Structure formats: C-alpha cells, structure tokens
C-alpha cells in the first residue's frame, strides 16, 4: 500500500445519513477507526448526522466552508427501491457533493453507497472485510495531502 503524506494538523468533518443506518453506522465505525489509525484523534474529527443522502450536500457544503475543516467525508447508503426515487436521491447527492467540493476547493469524499440490494450494501460495509467507510477515510487523507 502506498505511503501517504498525511497532514498532522487540520480537521475532518464527517456527514452521515440516518436513512439505512444499519449500513451507515458500520461505514462510520470503519471510517473513524481508519482515521484514528492514521493519528487523527477525536478533537480533529466532527461527525454530523442528517436525515438522508439527499440532505448530505448542504451539510457538507456548510462544513466545508468552515475555516478549520480540511476535508469532508460523506457516508450513507442509497438502496434501490421500487420507484425512480432511488435515482433522484443518488444522483442529486453525488452532484451536490461534487458541487460543494468544487465550490469550496476542499476534498469531499463520496462514501455513499448506491446499490441495487441490501446484500450488496452489507458486503461493502463489513467490520473485517470490505468497507467503503474505511476507503473513504483513506481517500480523505490522500486528498488532504495534495
Ligand atoms: N435516503 C437515503 O439515504 N437512502 C435511500 O435509499 C433513500 N431512499 O431510497 O428513499 C433515501 N431517501 C430519503 C432522502 O435522502 C431524504 O432524506 C428525504 O427525501 C427527505 O428530503
């Protein structure tokens, strides 16, 4: 694995959605564990909960505008249902995160799963196995070093 030039100062904000929290909770746990492993103690991490993925971009933008926030990690799970709602929530959440990143010039990490099934989401939010929250933490650290 590549050695990252990890900053020893600055803070990371995490926005996490309550919708499908049986997935977003394990994403958050792995994300926090990875940040801690990299030397980020609690004082340098703030976690904000929002109702669903659709609400992530506004919270992420507000946090990214804060002077002391160096990167924002967004975590959640959009799981396909019976209707077009899935597409709207997933697409607008992704677009909003990218907009917030480019507007503020701060890294915005897209750790929101968009899956067809609950099983696919669970396979990407494992404690010991693959976990997109862990990946999101590493992506944030990498982007903060640029
Ligand atoms: N929010 C999610 O985070 N994941 C979903 O799968 C989801 N679905 O499928 O409906 C979802 N909807 C809620 C949405 O994010 C908003 O919270 C809601 O529409 C209120 O604005």
PDB file of C-alpha atoms and ligand atoms in Angstrom:
ATOM      1  CA  UNK A   1       0.000   0.000   0.000  1.00  0.00           C
ATOM      2  CA  UNK A   2       1.263   3.490  -0.852  1.00  0.00           C
ATOM      3  CA  UNK A   3       2.666   5.578   1.996  1.00  0.00           C
ATOM      4  CA  UNK A   4       0.581   8.720   2.322  1.00  0.00           C
ATOM      5  CA  UNK A   5       1.959  12.133   3.148  1.00  0.00           C
ATOM      6  CA  UNK A   6      -0.565  12.622   5.928  1.00  0.00           C
ATOM      7  CA  UNK A   7      -1.014  16.085   7.424  1.00  0.00           C
ATOM      8  CA  UNK A   8      -0.570  16.306  11.164  1.00  0.00           C
ATOM      9  CA  UNK A   9      -2.877  19.308  11.530  1.00  0.00           C
ATOM     10  CA  UNK A  10      -6.378  20.214  10.355  1.00  0.00           C
ATOM     11  CA  UNK A  11      -9.720  18.618  10.920  1.00  0.00           C
ATOM     12  CA  UNK A  12     -12.019  16.289   9.086  1.00  0.00           C
ATOM     13  CA  UNK A  13     -15.804  16.567   9.147  1.00  0.00           C
ATOM     14  CA  UNK A  14     -17.959  13.525   8.528  1.00  0.00           C
ATOM     15  CA  UNK A  15     -21.554  13.818   7.318  1.00  0.00           C
ATOM     16  CA  UNK A  16     -23.512  10.628   7.769  1.00  0.00           C
ATOM     17  CA  UNK A  17     -27.120   9.866   6.895  1.00  0.00           C
ATOM     18  CA  UNK A  18     -29.601   8.182   9.243  1.00  0.00           C
ATOM     19  CA  UNK A  19     -31.593   6.590   6.412  1.00  0.00           C
ATOM     20  CA  UNK A  20     -30.432   2.953   6.185  1.00  0.00           C
ATOM     21  CA  UNK A  21     -28.373   3.462   9.323  1.00  0.00           C
ATOM     22  CA  UNK A  22     -27.847  -0.296   9.619  1.00  0.00           C
ATOM     23  CA  UNK A  23     -25.357   0.397   6.776  1.00  0.00           C
ATOM     24  CA  UNK A  24     -24.200   3.936   7.552  1.00  0.00           C
ATOM     25  CA  UNK A  25     -23.295   3.023  11.157  1.00  0.00           C
ATOM     26  CA  UNK A  26     -20.731   0.352  10.149  1.00  0.00           C
ATOM     27  CA  UNK A  27     -19.429   2.716   7.451  1.00  0.00           C
ATOM     28  CA  UNK A  28     -18.901   5.372  10.120  1.00  0.00           C
ATOM     29  CA  UNK A  29     -17.267   2.951  12.559  1.00  0.00           C
ATOM     30  CA  UNK A  30     -14.710   1.792   9.984  1.00  0.00           C
ATOM     31  CA  UNK A  31     -14.081   5.353   8.824  1.00  0.00           C
ATOM     32  CA  UNK A  32     -13.403   6.565  12.373  1.00  0.00           C
ATOM     33  CA  UNK A  33     -11.169   3.567  13.111  1.00  0.00           C
ATOM     34  CA  UNK A  34      -9.087   4.236   9.993  1.00  0.00           C
ATOM     35  CA  UNK A  35      -8.713   7.943  10.809  1.00  0.00           C
ATOM     36  CA  UNK A  36      -7.631   7.066  14.336  1.00  0.00           C
ATOM     37  CA  UNK A  37      -5.087   4.614  12.939  1.00  0.00           C
ATOM     38  CA  UNK A  38      -3.668   7.483  10.881  1.00  0.00           C
ATOM     39  CA  UNK A  39      -3.265   9.603  14.012  1.00  0.00           C
ATOM     40  CA  UNK A  40      -6.458  11.662  13.912  1.00  0.00           C
ATOM     41  CA  UNK A  41      -7.689  11.959  17.474  1.00  0.00           C
ATOM     42  CA  UNK A  42     -11.294  12.797  18.418  1.00  0.00           C
ATOM     43  CA  UNK A  43     -10.708  16.555  18.650  1.00  0.00           C
ATOM     44  CA  UNK A  44      -9.855  16.656  14.956  1.00  0.00           C
ATOM     45  CA  UNK A  45     -12.948  14.813  13.781  1.00  0.00           C
ATOM     46  CA  UNK A  46     -16.514  16.118  13.894  1.00  0.00           C
ATOM     47  CA  UNK A  47     -19.480  13.971  12.949  1.00  0.00           C
ATOM     48  CA  UNK A  48     -22.809  15.402  11.803  1.00  0.00           C
ATOM     49  CA  UNK A  49     -25.927  13.268  11.185  1.00  0.00           C
ATOM     50  CA  UNK A  50     -28.507  14.209   8.540  1.00  0.00           C
ATOM     51  CA  UNK A  51     -31.883  12.572   7.708  1.00  0.00           C
ATOM     52  CA  UNK A  52     -30.914  11.027   4.357  1.00  0.00           C
ATOM     53  CA  UNK A  53     -28.426  11.123   1.481  1.00  0.00           C
ATOM     54  CA  UNK A  54     -30.385  13.916  -0.169  1.00  0.00           C
ATOM     55  CA  UNK A  55     -29.519  16.199   2.776  1.00  0.00           C
ATOM     56  CA  UNK A  56     -25.794  15.361   2.715  1.00  0.00           C
ATOM     57  CA  UNK A  57     -24.645  18.031   0.209  1.00  0.00           C
ATOM     58  CA  UNK A  58     -25.981  21.048   2.116  1.00  0.00           C
ATOM     59  CA  UNK A  59     -24.488  19.895   5.401  1.00  0.00           C
ATOM     60  CA  UNK A  60     -21.232  19.038   3.612  1.00  0.00           C
ATOM     61  CA  UNK A  61     -21.113  22.483   1.986  1.00  0.00           C
ATOM     62  CA  UNK A  62     -21.706  24.266   5.301  1.00  0.00           C
ATOM     63  CA  UNK A  63     -18.962  22.234   6.949  1.00  0.00           C
ATOM     64  CA  UNK A  64     -16.515  22.678   4.061  1.00  0.00           C
ATOM     65  CA  UNK A  65     -16.951  26.446   4.329  1.00  0.00           C
ATOM     66  CA  UNK A  66     -15.581  26.371   7.871  1.00  0.00           C
ATOM     67  CA  UNK A  67     -12.005  27.575   8.036  1.00  0.00           C
ATOM     68  CA  UNK A  68     -10.756  24.780  10.267  1.00  0.00           C
ATOM     69  CA  UNK A  69     -12.247  21.943   8.175  1.00  0.00           C
ATOM     70  CA  UNK A  70      -9.775  20.497   5.674  1.00  0.00           C
ATOM     71  CA  UNK A  71     -11.904  17.717   4.212  1.00  0.00           C
ATOM     72  CA  UNK A  72     -15.440  16.361   4.403  1.00  0.00           C
ATOM     73  CA  UNK A  73     -16.294  12.672   4.267  1.00  0.00           C
ATOM     74  CA  UNK A  74     -19.864  11.796   3.263  1.00  0.00           C
ATOM     75  CA  UNK A  75     -21.283   8.445   4.318  1.00  0.00           C
ATOM     76  CA  UNK A  76     -24.632   6.835   3.625  1.00  0.00           C
ATOM     77  CA  UNK A  77     -26.478   4.201   1.673  1.00  0.00           C
ATOM     78  CA  UNK A  78     -28.955   4.663  -1.146  1.00  0.00           C
ATOM     79  CA  UNK A  79     -30.553   1.311  -1.879  1.00  0.00           C
ATOM     80  CA  UNK A  80     -32.758   0.815  -4.923  1.00  0.00           C
ATOM     81  CA  UNK A  81     -36.470   0.537  -4.209  1.00  0.00           C
ATOM     82  CA  UNK A  82     -39.487   0.127  -6.433  1.00  0.00           C
ATOM     83  CA  UNK A  83     -39.503   3.655  -7.792  1.00  0.00           C
ATOM     84  CA  UNK A  84     -37.471   6.345  -9.531  1.00  0.00           C
ATOM     85  CA  UNK A  85     -36.811   7.931  -6.110  1.00  0.00           C
ATOM     86  CA  UNK A  86     -33.534   5.978  -5.844  1.00  0.00           C
ATOM     87  CA  UNK A  87     -32.095   7.643  -8.953  1.00  0.00           C
ATOM     88  CA  UNK A  88     -33.112  11.117  -7.833  1.00  0.00           C
ATOM     89  CA  UNK A  89     -31.604  10.745  -4.357  1.00  0.00           C
ATOM     90  CA  UNK A  90     -28.411   9.032  -5.565  1.00  0.00           C
ATOM     91  CA  UNK A  91     -27.778  11.402  -8.467  1.00  0.00           C
ATOM     92  CA  UNK A  92     -28.563  14.603  -6.594  1.00  0.00           C
ATOM     93  CA  UNK A  93     -26.472  13.546  -3.615  1.00  0.00           C
ATOM     94  CA  UNK A  94     -23.466  12.846  -5.858  1.00  0.00           C
ATOM     95  CA  UNK A  95     -23.923  16.044  -7.852  1.00  0.00           C
ATOM     96  CA  UNK A  96     -24.322  18.096  -4.681  1.00  0.00           C
ATOM     97  CA  UNK A  97     -21.175  16.649  -3.147  1.00  0.00           C
ATOM     98  CA  UNK A  98     -19.124  17.416  -6.243  1.00  0.00           C
ATOM     99  CA  UNK A  99     -20.555  20.952  -6.413  1.00  0.00           C
ATOM    100  CA  UNK A 100     -19.697  21.520  -2.747  1.00  0.00           C
ATOM    101  CA  UNK A 101     -16.167  20.271  -3.312  1.00  0.00           C
ATOM    102  CA  UNK A 102     -15.506  22.451  -6.358  1.00  0.00           C
ATOM    103  CA  UNK A 103     -17.182  25.491  -4.776  1.00  0.00           C
ATOM    104  CA  UNK A 104     -15.074  25.350  -1.639  1.00  0.00           C
ATOM    105  CA  UNK A 105     -11.912  23.821  -3.093  1.00  0.00           C
ATOM    106  CA  UNK A 106     -11.949  21.242  -0.306  1.00  0.00           C
ATOM    107  CA  UNK A 107     -11.876  17.475  -0.687  1.00  0.00           C
ATOM    108  CA  UNK A 108     -15.323  15.948  -0.436  1.00  0.00           C
ATOM    109  CA  UNK A 109     -15.216  12.181  -0.201  1.00  0.00           C
ATOM    110  CA  UNK A 110     -18.107  10.237  -1.690  1.00  0.00           C
ATOM    111  CA  UNK A 111     -18.627   7.362   0.718  1.00  0.00           C
ATOM    112  CA  UNK A 112     -22.306   6.999  -0.093  1.00  0.00           C
ATOM    113  CA  UNK A 113     -23.144   3.520  -1.333  1.00  0.00           C
ATOM    114  CA  UNK A 114     -25.596   3.279  -4.220  1.00  0.00           C
ATOM    115  CA  UNK A 115     -26.619  -0.338  -4.554  1.00  0.00           C
ATOM    116  CA  UNK A 116     -29.389  -2.417  -6.057  1.00  0.00           C
ATOM    117  CA  UNK A 117     -29.811  -4.584  -2.962  1.00  0.00           C
ATOM    118  CA  UNK A 118     -29.352  -4.613   0.801  1.00  0.00           C
ATOM    119  CA  UNK A 119     -26.959  -7.550   0.373  1.00  0.00           C
ATOM    120  CA  UNK A 120     -24.686  -5.511  -1.921  1.00  0.00           C
ATOM    121  CA  UNK A 121     -24.652  -2.696   0.633  1.00  0.00           C
ATOM    122  CA  UNK A 122     -23.847  -5.057   3.531  1.00  0.00           C
ATOM    123  CA  UNK A 123     -20.964  -6.586   1.556  1.00  0.00           C
ATOM    124  CA  UNK A 124     -19.459  -3.088   1.297  1.00  0.00           C
ATOM    125  CA  UNK A 125     -19.926  -2.202   4.957  1.00  0.00           C
ATOM    126  CA  UNK A 126     -18.242  -5.080   6.758  1.00  0.00           C
ATOM    127  CA  UNK A 127     -16.403  -4.911  10.041  1.00  0.00           C
ATOM    128  CA  UNK A 128     -13.440  -7.067   8.983  1.00  0.00           C
ATOM    129  CA  UNK A 129     -13.975  -7.255   5.225  1.00  0.00           C
ATOM    130  CA  UNK A 130     -14.520  -4.602   2.560  1.00  0.00           C
ATOM    131  CA  UNK A 131     -15.859  -1.343   3.928  1.00  0.00           C
ATOM    132  CA  UNK A 132     -16.355   1.854   1.903  1.00  0.00           C
ATOM    133  CA  UNK A 133     -16.169   3.925   5.082  1.00  0.00           C
ATOM    134  CA  UNK A 134     -12.599   2.744   5.572  1.00  0.00           C
ATOM    135  CA  UNK A 135     -11.832   3.508   1.919  1.00  0.00           C
ATOM    136  CA  UNK A 136     -13.367   6.959   2.321  1.00  0.00           C
ATOM    137  CA  UNK A 137     -11.062   7.723   5.253  1.00  0.00           C
ATOM    138  CA  UNK A 138      -8.013   6.789   3.183  1.00  0.00           C
ATOM    139  CA  UNK A 139      -9.226   8.854   0.242  1.00  0.00           C
ATOM    140  CA  UNK A 140      -9.668  11.879   2.518  1.00  0.00           C
ATOM    141  CA  UNK A 141      -6.160  11.528   3.910  1.00  0.00           C
ATOM    142  CA  UNK A 142      -4.737  11.211   0.417  1.00  0.00           C
ATOM    143  CA  UNK A 143      -6.617  14.265  -0.865  1.00  0.00           C
ATOM    144  CA  UNK A 144      -5.653  16.356   2.172  1.00  0.00           C
ATOM    145  CA  UNK A 145      -2.011  15.750   1.321  1.00  0.00           C
ATOM    146  CA  UNK A 146      -2.334  17.284  -2.157  1.00  0.00           C
TER     147      UNK A 146
HETATM  148  N1  LIG B   1     -32.169   8.340   1.636  1.00  0.00           N
HETATM  149  C1  LIG B   1     -31.075   7.570   1.733  1.00  0.00           C
HETATM  150  O1  LIG B   1     -30.075   7.982   2.352  1.00  0.00           O
HETATM  151  N2  LIG B   1     -31.061   6.334   1.167  1.00  0.00           N
HETATM  152  C2  LIG B   1     -32.141   5.840   0.471  1.00  0.00           C
HETATM  153  O2  LIG B   1     -32.066   4.689  -0.009  1.00  0.00           O
HETATM  154  C3  LIG B   1     -33.288   6.640   0.349  1.00  0.00           C
HETATM  155  N3  LIG B   1     -34.433   6.166  -0.357  1.00  0.00           N
HETATM  156  O3  LIG B   1     -34.322   5.140  -1.051  1.00  0.00           O
HETATM  157  O4  LIG B   1     -35.511   6.721  -0.312  1.00  0.00           O
HETATM  158  C4  LIG B   1     -33.283   7.917   0.963  1.00  0.00           C
HETATM  159  N4  LIG B   1     -34.360   8.721   0.903  1.00  0.00           N
HETATM  160  C5  LIG B   1     -34.546   9.861   1.758  1.00  0.00           C
HETATM  161  C6  LIG B   1     -33.883  11.123   1.218  1.00  0.00           C
HETATM  162  O5  LIG B   1     -32.481  11.053   1.278  1.00  0.00           O
HETATM  163  C7  LIG B   1     -34.333  12.356   2.010  1.00  0.00           C
HETATM  164  O6  LIG B   1     -33.899  12.243   3.339  1.00  0.00           O
HETATM  165  C8  LIG B   1     -35.825  12.583   2.001  1.00  0.00           C
HETATM  166  O7  LIG B   1     -36.336  12.556   0.671  1.00  0.00           O
HETATM  167  C9  LIG B   1     -36.170  13.959   2.633  1.00  0.00           C
HETATM  168  O8  LIG B   1     -35.609  15.012   1.879  1.00  0.00           O
END
